[in-house]
Coordinates of C-alpha atoms in Angstrom, one line a residue:
Chain A
M26 CA 0.0 0.0 0.0
D27 CA 1.8 3.1 -1.3
D28 CA 1.5 6.6 0.3
E29 CA -1.0 7.8 -2.3
T30 CA -3.4 4.9 -1.6
F31 CA -3.0 5.4 2.1
E32 CA -3.7 9.1 1.8
R33 CA -6.9 8.3 -0.1
A34 CA -8.0 5.9 2.6
L35 CA -7.2 8.4 5.3
Q36 CA -9.3 11.1 3.5
A37 CA -12.2 8.6 3.3
I38 CA -12.1 8.2 7.1
A39 CA -11.9 12.0 7.5
A40 CA -15.0 12.4 5.3
D41 CA -17.0 9.5 6.6
R42 CA -20.4 10.6 8.0
R43 CA -22.0 7.1 8.2
Q44 CA -19.9 5.3 10.8
G45 CA -19.4 6.2 14.4
A46 CA -16.1 6.5 16.3
S47 CA -15.7 2.8 17.3
E48 CA -16.4 1.6 13.7
L49 CA -14.0 4.2 12.3
A50 CA -11.3 3.2 14.8
R51 CA -11.6 -0.4 13.6
C52 CA -11.4 0.9 10.0
A53 CA -8.2 2.7 11.0
L54 CA -6.8 -0.6 12.5
D55 CA -7.6 -2.4 9.3
L56 CA -5.7 0.2 7.4
L57 CA -2.7 -0.1 9.7
A58 CA -2.8 -3.9 9.3
E59 CA -2.9 -3.5 5.5
S60 CA 0.0 -1.0 5.7
A61 CA 2.1 -3.3 7.9
E62 CA 1.6 -6.2 5.5
R63 CA 2.2 -4.3 2.2
V64 CA 4.0 -1.0 2.5
P65 CA 7.4 -1.2 0.7
A66 CA 10.3 -1.3 3.2
V67 CA 13.9 -2.6 3.0
D68 CA 14.1 -3.6 6.6
T69 CA 12.3 -3.5 10.0
E70 CA 13.6 0.0 10.8
A71 CA 12.3 1.4 7.5
L72 CA 8.9 -0.3 8.2
R73 CA 8.8 1.2 11.7
R74 CA 9.4 4.7 10.3
V75 CA 6.6 4.7 7.7
L76 CA 4.1 3.0 10.0
A77 CA 4.8 5.4 12.9
R78 CA 3.9 8.2 10.5
R79 CA 0.7 6.5 9.3
A80 CA -0.4 5.7 12.9
K81 CA 0.1 9.3 13.9
A82 CA -2.0 10.5 10.9
L83 CA -4.8 8.1 11.7
A84 CA -4.7 9.1 15.4
W85 CA -5.6 12.7 14.5
V86 CA -7.7 12.4 11.4
R87 CA -11.0 12.7 13.5
P88 CA -10.2 15.0 16.4
S89 CA -13.7 14.6 17.9
M90 CA -13.2 10.8 18.1
T91 CA -11.0 9.5 20.9
P92 CA -11.0 5.8 20.0
L93 CA -9.2 6.5 16.8
R94 CA -6.4 8.2 18.7
R95 CA -6.4 5.7 21.6
L96 CA -6.3 2.6 19.4
A97 CA -3.8 4.0 16.9
V98 CA -1.6 5.0 19.8
L99 CA -1.8 1.6 21.5
W100 CA -0.9 -0.1 18.2
R101 CA 1.9 2.3 17.6
E102 CA 3.4 1.3 20.9
G103 CA 4.1 -2.1 19.3
L104 CA 6.5 -0.5 16.9
D105 CA 9.0 -0.1 19.7
D106 CA 9.3 -3.9 20.2
L107 CA 9.6 -5.5 16.8
P108 CA 11.7 -8.5 15.7
A109 CA 14.6 -7.7 13.3
D110 CA 13.2 -10.0 10.7
L111 CA 11.1 -7.9 8.4
S112 CA 8.4 -10.5 7.6
Q113 CA 8.1 -11.5 11.3
A114 CA 7.7 -7.8 12.1
R115 CA 5.0 -7.4 9.6
E116 CA 3.1 -10.5 10.9
Q117 CA 3.4 -9.2 14.5
L118 CA 1.9 -5.8 13.6
V119 CA -1.0 -7.3 11.6
A120 CA -1.8 -9.6 14.5
S121 CA -1.7 -6.7 17.0
A122 CA -4.1 -4.6 14.8
S123 CA -6.5 -7.5 14.6
D124 CA -6.2 -8.1 18.3
L125 CA -7.0 -4.4 19.1
A126 CA -9.9 -4.3 16.7
Q127 CA -11.3 -7.5 18.4
R128 CA -10.8 -6.0 21.9
S129 CA -12.7 -2.9 20.8
F130 CA -15.5 -5.0 19.4
V131 CA -15.8 -7.2 22.4
A132 CA -15.7 -4.1 24.7
T133 CA -18.5 -2.5 22.8
E134 CA -20.6 -5.6 22.9
E135 CA -20.1 -5.9 26.7
A136 CA -20.8 -2.2 27.3
A137 CA -24.1 -2.7 25.3
R138 CA -25.0 -5.8 27.4
R139 CA -24.4 -3.9 30.6
A140 CA -26.5 -1.0 29.4
A141 CA -29.4 -3.3 28.4
E142 CA -29.2 -4.9 31.9
L143 CA -29.3 -1.4 33.5
I144 CA -32.3 -0.3 31.4
G145 CA -34.3 -3.5 31.7
A146 CA -37.5 -4.5 29.9
N147 CA -40.7 -2.6 29.1
K148 CA -39.2 0.9 28.6
A149 CA -39.6 3.7 26.1
I150 CA -36.1 5.0 25.1
L151 CA -35.3 8.2 23.4
T152 CA -32.1 8.4 21.4
H153 CA -30.3 10.9 19.1
S154 CA -28.1 10.2 16.0
H155 CA -27.1 6.7 15.1
S156 CA -24.7 5.0 17.5
S157 CA -23.7 1.4 16.7
T158 CA -23.4 0.8 20.4
V159 CA -27.0 2.0 21.0
R160 CA -28.1 -0.3 18.2
L161 CA -26.4 -3.2 20.1
V162 CA -28.3 -2.2 23.2
F163 CA -31.6 -2.5 21.3
E164 CA -30.5 -5.9 20.0
H165 CA -30.4 -7.1 23.7
L166 CA -33.7 -5.4 24.5
A167 CA -35.7 -6.5 21.4
G168 CA -38.6 -8.7 22.3
K169 CA -38.6 -7.3 25.8
D170 CA -41.4 -4.8 25.2
V171 CA -39.3 -1.8 24.6
R172 CA -40.1 1.0 22.2
A173 CA -37.8 3.7 20.7
I174 CA -38.1 7.3 19.7
V175 CA -35.4 8.2 17.2
T176 CA -34.4 11.7 15.9
E177 CA -33.8 12.1 12.2
S178 CA -30.4 13.8 13.0
R179 CA -29.8 16.5 10.6
P180 CA -28.0 17.3 8.3
L181 CA -27.5 13.8 6.9
Y182 CA -30.4 11.9 8.6
E183 CA -28.4 9.1 10.2
G184 CA -31.4 8.5 12.4
H185 CA -33.0 6.9 9.3
A186 CA -30.4 4.1 9.4
L187 CA -31.1 3.5 13.1
A188 CA -34.9 3.5 12.5
A189 CA -34.4 0.9 9.7
A190 CA -32.2 -1.2 12.0
L191 CA -34.8 -1.0 14.8
S192 CA -37.6 -1.9 12.4
K193 CA -35.7 -5.1 11.5
L194 CA -35.5 -5.9 15.2
A195 CA -39.3 -5.4 15.3
V196 CA -38.9 -2.6 17.9
P197 CA -41.8 -0.2 17.7
T198 CA -40.1 3.1 16.8
T199 CA -41.2 6.7 16.3
L200 CA -39.1 8.9 14.1
I201 CA -39.1 12.6 14.9
T202 CA -37.4 15.8 13.8
D203 CA -34.5 16.9 16.1
A204 CA -36.7 19.9 17.1
Q205 CA -39.3 17.6 18.7
I206 CA -36.8 16.3 21.4
A207 CA -38.5 18.2 24.3
L208 CA -41.9 17.0 23.2
A209 CA -40.6 13.4 23.0
A210 CA -39.0 13.6 26.4
Q211 CA -42.5 13.8 27.9
S212 CA -43.4 10.4 26.7
V213 CA -40.4 8.2 27.4
D214 CA -38.7 6.6 30.4
L215 CA -35.1 7.5 29.7
A216 CA -32.6 8.6 27.0
L217 CA -29.6 6.6 25.8
V218 CA -26.8 7.8 23.5
G219 CA -23.4 6.7 22.4
A220 CA -20.3 8.9 22.5
D221 CA -17.5 9.9 20.2
T222 CA -15.4 10.9 23.2
V223 CA -15.9 11.0 27.0
C224 CA -13.5 13.6 28.4
A225 CA -11.6 13.1 31.6
D226 CA -14.2 15.1 33.5
G227 CA -17.0 13.0 32.1
S228 CA -18.2 15.5 29.5
V229 CA -19.6 13.7 26.5
V230 CA -18.7 14.7 22.9
N231 CA -21.4 13.3 20.6
K232 CA -23.5 14.4 17.6
A233 CA -24.8 18.0 17.8
G234 CA -28.2 17.9 19.6
T235 CA -27.1 15.5 22.3
R236 CA -26.8 18.4 24.8
L237 CA -30.3 19.5 24.0
L238 CA -31.5 16.0 24.7
A239 CA -29.7 15.9 28.0
L240 CA -31.2 19.3 29.0
A241 CA -34.7 18.1 28.0
C242 CA -34.1 14.9 30.2
R243 CA -33.0 17.0 33.2
E244 CA -36.1 19.1 32.9
A245 CA -38.4 16.1 32.5
G246 CA -36.6 14.3 35.4
L247 CA -35.5 11.4 33.2
P248 CA -32.3 9.4 33.3
F249 CA -29.7 10.2 30.6
Y250 CA -27.4 7.3 29.9
V251 CA -24.2 7.2 27.9
C252 CA -22.9 3.9 26.6
C253 CA -19.5 3.2 25.0
E254 CA -16.4 1.1 25.1
S255 CA -13.7 2.5 27.4
H256 CA -11.4 3.3 24.4
K257 CA -13.6 6.4 24.1
L258 CA -12.6 7.7 27.5
A259 CA -10.0 10.4 27.1
T260 CA -7.4 10.8 29.8
L261 CA -6.3 13.9 31.8
G262 CA -3.3 14.5 29.5
D263 CA -5.4 14.6 26.3
P264 CA -6.0 17.9 24.5
P265 CA -9.4 19.5 24.9
P266 CA -12.0 18.1 22.6
E267 CA -12.2 19.6 19.1
L268 CA -15.6 19.9 17.6
E269 CA -15.4 19.0 13.9
A270 CA -17.2 21.2 11.4
M271 CA -18.3 19.7 8.2
D272 CA -19.2 20.9 4.7
P273 CA -21.9 23.7 5.0
A274 CA -23.4 22.4 1.7
E275 CA -24.7 19.4 3.7
L276 CA -27.5 21.6 5.0
G277 CA -28.8 22.1 1.4
A278 CA -29.6 25.8 1.9
P279 CA -29.5 28.4 -0.9
A280 CA -26.8 31.1 -0.8
W281 CA -27.6 34.6 0.4
P282 CA -25.1 37.5 0.5
Y283 CA -25.1 38.1 4.3
V284 CA -25.7 34.5 5.4
R285 CA -23.1 31.9 6.2
V286 CA -24.0 28.3 7.1
Q287 CA -22.5 26.6 10.1
N288 CA -22.4 22.8 10.3
V289 CA -20.7 21.8 13.5
Y290 CA -21.2 18.0 13.9
F291 CA -20.6 17.6 17.7
D292 CA -21.5 19.2 20.9
I293 CA -20.4 18.7 24.5
T294 CA -22.8 17.5 27.2
P295 CA -21.5 18.5 30.6
P296 CA -21.1 15.7 33.2
E297 CA -23.8 17.0 35.6
L298 CA -26.4 16.3 32.9
V299 CA -25.4 12.6 32.7
T300 CA -27.0 10.1 35.0
A301 CA -24.5 7.2 34.3
W302 CA -21.8 6.2 31.9
V303 CA -21.8 2.5 30.9
T304 CA -18.7 0.9 29.6
E305 CA -17.5 -2.7 29.4
E306 CA -16.1 -2.2 32.9
G307 CA -19.4 -1.3 34.5
V308 CA -21.7 1.5 35.3
M309 CA -20.0 4.7 36.4
A310 CA -21.6 7.7 38.2
I311 CA -20.2 11.2 38.3
E312 CA -18.2 10.5 41.4
E313 CA -15.8 8.3 39.5
F314 CA -14.9 11.2 37.2
I315 CA -14.4 13.6 40.1
T316 CA -12.0 11.1 41.7
R317 CA -10.0 10.9 38.5
G318 CA -9.8 14.7 38.0
Chain B
M13 CA -68.5 33.7 -1.9
D14 CA -70.4 30.4 -1.8
D15 CA -69.9 27.7 0.9
E16 CA -67.7 25.6 -1.4
T17 CA -65.3 28.5 -2.1
F18 CA -65.2 29.4 1.6
E19 CA -64.5 25.8 2.5
R20 CA -61.5 25.7 0.1
A21 CA -60.1 29.0 1.6
L22 CA -60.6 27.5 5.1
Q23 CA -58.6 24.4 4.2
A24 CA -55.8 26.5 2.7
I25 CA -55.5 28.3 6.1
A26 CA -55.5 24.9 7.8
A27 CA -52.7 23.7 5.6
D28 CA -50.6 26.8 5.5
R29 CA -47.1 26.2 6.8
R30 CA -45.5 29.4 5.5
Q31 CA -47.3 32.1 7.5
G32 CA -47.4 32.6 11.3
A33 CA -50.4 33.1 13.6
S34 CA -50.7 36.9 13.1
E35 CA -50.5 36.7 9.3
L36 CA -53.0 33.9 9.2
A37 CA -55.4 35.7 11.6
R38 CA -55.3 38.6 9.1
C39 CA -56.0 36.2 6.2
A40 CA -59.0 35.0 8.2
L41 CA -60.3 38.6 8.6
D42 CA -59.9 39.1 4.9
L43 CA -61.9 36.0 4.3
L44 CA -64.6 37.2 6.7
A45 CA -64.7 40.6 4.9
E46 CA -65.1 38.9 1.6
S47 CA -67.8 36.7 2.9
A48 CA -69.6 39.7 4.5
E49 CA -69.5 41.5 1.1
R50 CA -70.5 38.6 -1.2
V51 CA -72.2 35.7 0.5
P52 CA -75.8 35.3 -0.8
A53 CA -78.3 36.4 1.8
V54 CA -82.0 37.5 1.6
D55 CA -81.8 39.8 4.7
T56 CA -79.5 40.8 7.6
E57 CA -80.7 37.9 9.7
A58 CA -79.7 35.4 7.0
L59 CA -76.4 37.1 6.6
R60 CA -75.8 37.0 10.4
R61 CA -76.5 33.2 10.5
V62 CA -74.1 32.3 7.7
L63 CA -71.3 34.6 8.9
A64 CA -71.6 33.4 12.5
R65 CA -70.9 29.9 11.2
R66 CA -68.0 31.0 9.1
A67 CA -66.4 33.0 11.9
K68 CA -66.7 30.0 14.2
A69 CA -65.0 27.8 11.7
L70 CA -62.1 30.2 11.3
A71 CA -61.8 30.7 15.0
W72 CA -60.9 27.0 15.4
V73 CA -59.2 26.1 12.2
R74 CA -55.7 26.4 13.7
P75 CA -56.1 25.4 17.4
S76 CA -52.5 26.2 18.2
M77 CA -52.9 29.8 17.1
T78 CA -54.8 32.0 19.5
P79 CA -55.0 35.2 17.3
L80 CA -57.2 33.5 14.8
R81 CA -59.7 32.6 17.5
R82 CA -59.4 36.0 19.3
L83 CA -59.8 38.2 16.2
A84 CA -62.6 36.0 14.7
V85 CA -64.4 36.1 18.0
L86 CA -64.0 39.9 18.3
W87 CA -65.3 40.3 14.7
R88 CA -68.2 37.9 15.4
E89 CA -69.3 40.1 18.3
G90 CA -70.2 42.7 15.7
L91 CA -72.9 40.4 14.3
D92 CA -75.0 41.1 17.4
D93 CA -75.3 44.8 16.5
L94 CA -76.1 45.1 12.8
P95 CA -78.4 47.6 11.0
A96 CA -81.5 46.0 9.5
D97 CA -80.5 47.2 6.0
L98 CA -78.6 44.4 4.3
S99 CA -76.1 46.5 2.4
Q100 CA -75.4 48.7 5.4
A101 CA -74.8 45.5 7.5
R102 CA -72.4 44.2 4.9
E103 CA -70.5 47.5 4.8
Q104 CA -70.2 47.6 8.6
L105 CA -68.9 44.1 8.8
V106 CA -66.3 44.7 6.0
A107 CA -65.1 47.8 7.8
S108 CA -64.8 46.0 11.1
A109 CA -62.8 43.2 9.6
S110 CA -60.5 45.7 8.1
D111 CA -60.3 47.7 11.3
L112 CA -59.3 44.5 13.3
A113 CA -56.7 43.5 10.8
Q114 CA -55.2 47.0 11.0
R115 CA -55.2 46.9 14.8
S116 CA -53.5 43.5 14.7
F117 CA -50.9 44.9 12.3
V118 CA -50.2 48.1 14.3
A119 CA -50.0 46.1 17.5
T120 CA -47.4 43.7 16.0
E121 CA -45.4 46.7 14.7
E122 CA -45.5 48.3 18.2
A123 CA -44.6 45.1 19.9
A124 CA -41.6 44.7 17.6
R125 CA -40.5 48.4 18.2
R126 CA -40.6 47.8 22.0
A127 CA -38.6 44.5 21.7
A128 CA -36.0 46.3 19.6
E129 CA -35.8 49.0 22.2
L130 CA -35.4 46.4 25.0
I131 CA -32.7 44.5 23.1
G132 CA -30.7 47.5 21.9
A133 CA -27.7 47.8 19.5
N134 CA -24.7 45.6 19.1
K135 CA -26.2 42.2 20.0
A136 CA -26.0 38.7 18.7
I137 CA -29.5 37.2 18.6
L138 CA -30.5 33.6 18.3
T139 CA -33.9 32.8 17.0
H140 CA -35.9 29.7 15.9
S141 CA -38.4 29.3 13.1
H142 CA -39.7 32.2 11.1
S143 CA -41.8 34.7 13.0
S144 CA -43.0 37.8 11.1
T145 CA -42.8 39.7 14.4
V146 CA -39.2 38.8 14.9
R147 CA -38.5 39.9 11.4
L148 CA -39.9 43.3 12.2
V149 CA -37.7 43.5 15.3
F150 CA -34.7 42.9 13.0
E151 CA -36.0 45.7 10.7
H152 CA -35.7 48.1 13.7
L153 CA -32.2 46.8 14.6
A154 CA -30.7 46.6 11.1
G155 CA -27.7 48.9 10.8
K156 CA -27.2 48.9 14.6
D157 CA -24.5 46.3 14.5
V158 CA -26.6 43.3 15.4
R159 CA -26.1 39.8 14.0
A160 CA -28.4 36.8 13.9
I161 CA -28.2 33.0 14.3
V162 CA -31.2 31.4 12.6
T163 CA -32.2 27.7 12.8
E164 CA -33.3 26.0 9.6
S165 CA -36.5 24.8 11.3
R166 CA -37.3 21.4 10.1
P167 CA -39.3 19.9 8.5
L168 CA -40.1 22.7 6.0
Y169 CA -37.1 24.9 6.6
E170 CA -39.0 28.2 7.3
G171 CA -35.7 29.5 8.7
H172 CA -34.5 29.8 5.1
A173 CA -37.1 32.5 4.5
L174 CA -36.0 34.4 7.6
A175 CA -32.3 34.1 6.6
A176 CA -33.2 35.5 3.2
A177 CA -35.1 38.4 4.8
L178 CA -32.2 39.2 7.2
S179 CA -29.8 39.1 4.2
K180 CA -31.9 41.7 2.5
L181 CA -31.6 43.8 5.6
A182 CA -27.8 43.3 5.5
V183 CA -27.8 41.7 9.0
P184 CA -24.9 39.2 9.2
T185 CA -26.6 35.9 9.8
T186 CA -25.5 32.3 10.5
L187 CA -27.8 29.5 9.5
I188 CA -27.7 26.3 11.6
T189 CA -29.4 23.0 12.0
D190 CA -31.9 22.9 14.8
A191 CA -29.6 20.4 16.5
Q192 CA -26.9 23.1 16.9
I193 CA -29.0 25.3 19.2
A194 CA -27.0 24.5 22.4
L195 CA -23.7 25.2 20.5
A196 CA -25.1 28.5 19.2
A197 CA -26.3 29.6 22.6
Q198 CA -22.7 29.8 23.6
S199 CA -21.9 32.6 21.2
V200 CA -24.9 35.0 21.4
D201 CA -26.3 37.6 23.9
L202 CA -29.9 36.6 23.9
A203 CA -32.7 34.6 22.2
L204 CA -35.8 36.1 20.7
V205 CA -38.9 34.2 19.4
G206 CA -42.4 35.0 18.3
A207 CA -45.4 33.0 19.6
D208 CA -48.5 31.3 18.2
T209 CA -50.2 31.5 21.6
V210 CA -49.2 32.8 25.0
C211 CA -51.3 30.9 27.6
A212 CA -52.9 32.5 30.6
D213 CA -50.0 31.4 32.8
G214 CA -47.4 32.7 30.4
S215 CA -46.5 29.4 28.7
V216 CA -45.6 29.9 25.1
V217 CA -46.9 27.8 22.2
N218 CA -44.5 28.2 19.3
K219 CA -42.7 26.1 16.7
A220 CA -41.4 22.8 18.0
G221 CA -37.8 23.3 19.2
T222 CA -38.6 26.6 21.0
R223 CA -38.6 24.8 24.3
L224 CA -35.1 23.4 23.6
L225 CA -33.9 26.9 22.8
A226 CA -35.3 28.2 26.1
L227 CA -33.6 25.3 28.0
A228 CA -30.3 26.1 26.3
C229 CA -30.7 29.8 27.2
R230 CA -31.3 29.0 30.8
E231 CA -28.2 26.8 30.9
A232 CA -26.1 29.5 29.3
G233 CA -27.6 32.3 31.5
L234 CA -29.0 34.1 28.5
P235 CA -32.3 36.2 28.3
F236 CA -35.1 34.5 26.4
Y237 CA -37.6 37.0 25.0
V238 CA -41.0 36.4 23.5
C239 CA -42.4 39.1 21.3
C240 CA -46.0 39.2 20.0
E241 CA -49.2 41.3 19.7
S242 CA -51.5 40.9 22.6
H243 CA -54.1 39.2 20.5
K244 CA -51.9 36.1 21.0
L245 CA -52.5 36.1 24.7
A246 CA -55.1 33.5 25.7
T247 CA -57.3 34.1 28.6
L248 CA -58.1 32.0 31.6
G249 CA -61.3 30.7 30.2
D250 CA -59.6 29.4 27.0
P251 CA -59.2 25.7 26.4
P252 CA -55.7 24.3 27.0
P253 CA -53.4 24.7 24.0
E254 CA -53.7 22.0 21.3
L255 CA -50.4 21.1 19.6
E256 CA -51.2 20.6 15.9
A257 CA -49.6 17.6 14.2
M258 CA -49.0 17.8 10.5
D259 CA -48.4 15.4 7.6
P260 CA -45.7 12.9 8.5
A261 CA -44.7 12.9 4.9
E262 CA -43.1 16.4 5.4
L263 CA -40.1 14.6 7.1
G264 CA -39.3 12.9 3.8
A265 CA -38.4 9.6 5.5
P266 CA -38.7 6.2 3.9
A267 CA -41.4 3.8 5.2
W268 CA -40.3 0.9 7.5
P269 CA -42.8 -1.7 9.0
Y270 CA -42.3 -0.9 12.7
V271 CA -41.6 2.9 12.3
R272 CA -44.2 5.7 12.5
V273 CA -43.2 9.3 11.8
Q274 CA -44.4 12.0 14.2
N275 CA -44.6 15.6 13.0
V276 CA -45.9 17.7 15.9
Y277 CA -45.4 21.4 14.9
F278 CA -45.5 23.1 18.2
D279 CA -44.2 22.8 21.7
I280 CA -44.9 24.6 24.9
T281 CA -42.2 26.6 26.8
P282 CA -43.1 26.9 30.5
P283 CA -43.2 30.5 31.8
E284 CA -40.2 30.0 34.2
L285 CA -37.9 29.7 31.1
V286 CA -39.1 33.1 29.7
T287 CA -37.2 36.3 30.8
A288 CA -39.8 38.7 29.4
W289 CA -42.9 38.8 27.1
V290 CA -43.0 41.9 24.9
T291 CA -46.4 43.1 23.5
E292 CA -47.6 46.4 22.1
E293 CA -48.6 47.2 25.7
G294 CA -45.1 46.9 27.1
V295 CA -42.6 44.4 28.6
M296 CA -44.1 41.9 31.0
A297 CA -42.3 39.8 33.6
I298 CA -43.6 36.5 35.0
E299 CA -45.2 38.3 38.0
E300 CA -47.8 39.7 35.7
F301 CA -49.0 36.3 34.6
I302 CA -49.0 35.1 38.2
T303 CA -51.2 38.0 39.1
R304 CA -53.7 37.1 36.3
G305 CA -53.8 33.4 37.3

């Protein structure tokens, strides 16, 4: 895989609006495995240099999404401990990418299982955007008399994909505009979202609109749960979250002389609006973030 | 104007998504004036009977919008005091419809002037949906170094029409998705919205999403102003506000077996989230509603 092909794949991850942070982190690991297997290199040292560069590029390609950074950095640590033999080095790096992707997948599955356990049967659940983790939670809850309210999630309507998935699970689902969130909060038992990043203080970076959902939950006295694998937890040393802005054209608005279009994809929900964070390690309350900080 | 023509005009008002409550109330008065002038009637008593029926139909055609009810009811009171001469009766009713429409227009203008005075120069203002009253406020503030953030307002994007109007006024404007409201609240001085109805306790019926805006303002410590003519104030005897739901097809979502689409157009913002209500009579704080109730 030459630099040009890698660069194209990197840009595809930068531009991806369909997949969430965990899914894209696993795409990044696939790309690193492919690079480890195929990038031209005369020896292990040359391989190490080019792969270190690629891992760094992938770590920062989606600044709102911590798992890309975290998993790319974990994988990159393996570069410090490679056998001298080039093909053995390649093999080891492919195996470690596959292992990390598997750990991420298993962690997400377990986080979803724990969230489903916490929520229980016979509930109406409001969610925003399309989180693959939230979809897994519904897989656990399907057939247990749950129903869902799903926002369309402008600008690219990823809520439609979640509605389609819930329909396949036979979960009775209501699709609403994002603007109806406060109305919807009056007819559910709780809200559940995924996350792109959970900051060291417990703040949640997720699709824009999540903070409005959390505010509506607080007003309605509803639990607001966040569910994600622990690779999404940033640590104290991490830089403050950057909120990616995307192409204004996604809003499909006409052009007017004095009007600019703003398309920020993420917002930050402060920890005091979150009832509990659920990862593969268990259910955390705000105290655990205060202890860390 | 025969019954069939009237019924068609009535249905057009029921289906109108472009105009706000004040504008539609004035359309209703135009329709009553036209009816008073042209409906077939053998004498004043026959005229009174058919017009009473039509005024009642118009009063309830948009249950979320109090000014239609209020102005139609005010006009209908004139039916109790008509001259026996049929053509004089017709003239009197045409004049009273025109007078009420003018009073509504002048009241809206004055409410907007007072809101502009309250807000003052050099402000960043966040608004939701497209209120003709809010547009008038911006006409007063244009050239006074104000800027606007406008939501697109799904499903039918009436925020686009407001953005176009603000651009004509050369007001620097940012257009956002409804989901970005909490983000936008961090970069403005205040929020300003119109209303379809202000209930007797001060609750505000307005385009769905308004309550989210008010919650975001409270969290950000920002003033949240409501500006409207006093014909939008419901009274204690009025029925509780009904939140109109519109055609689910407006969301443009595909159909899935277990998914229904919900398209409620209005939500209710509780009075404790409102900093002040501005009408042609002045600026009201919450105490004035408590006194009434």
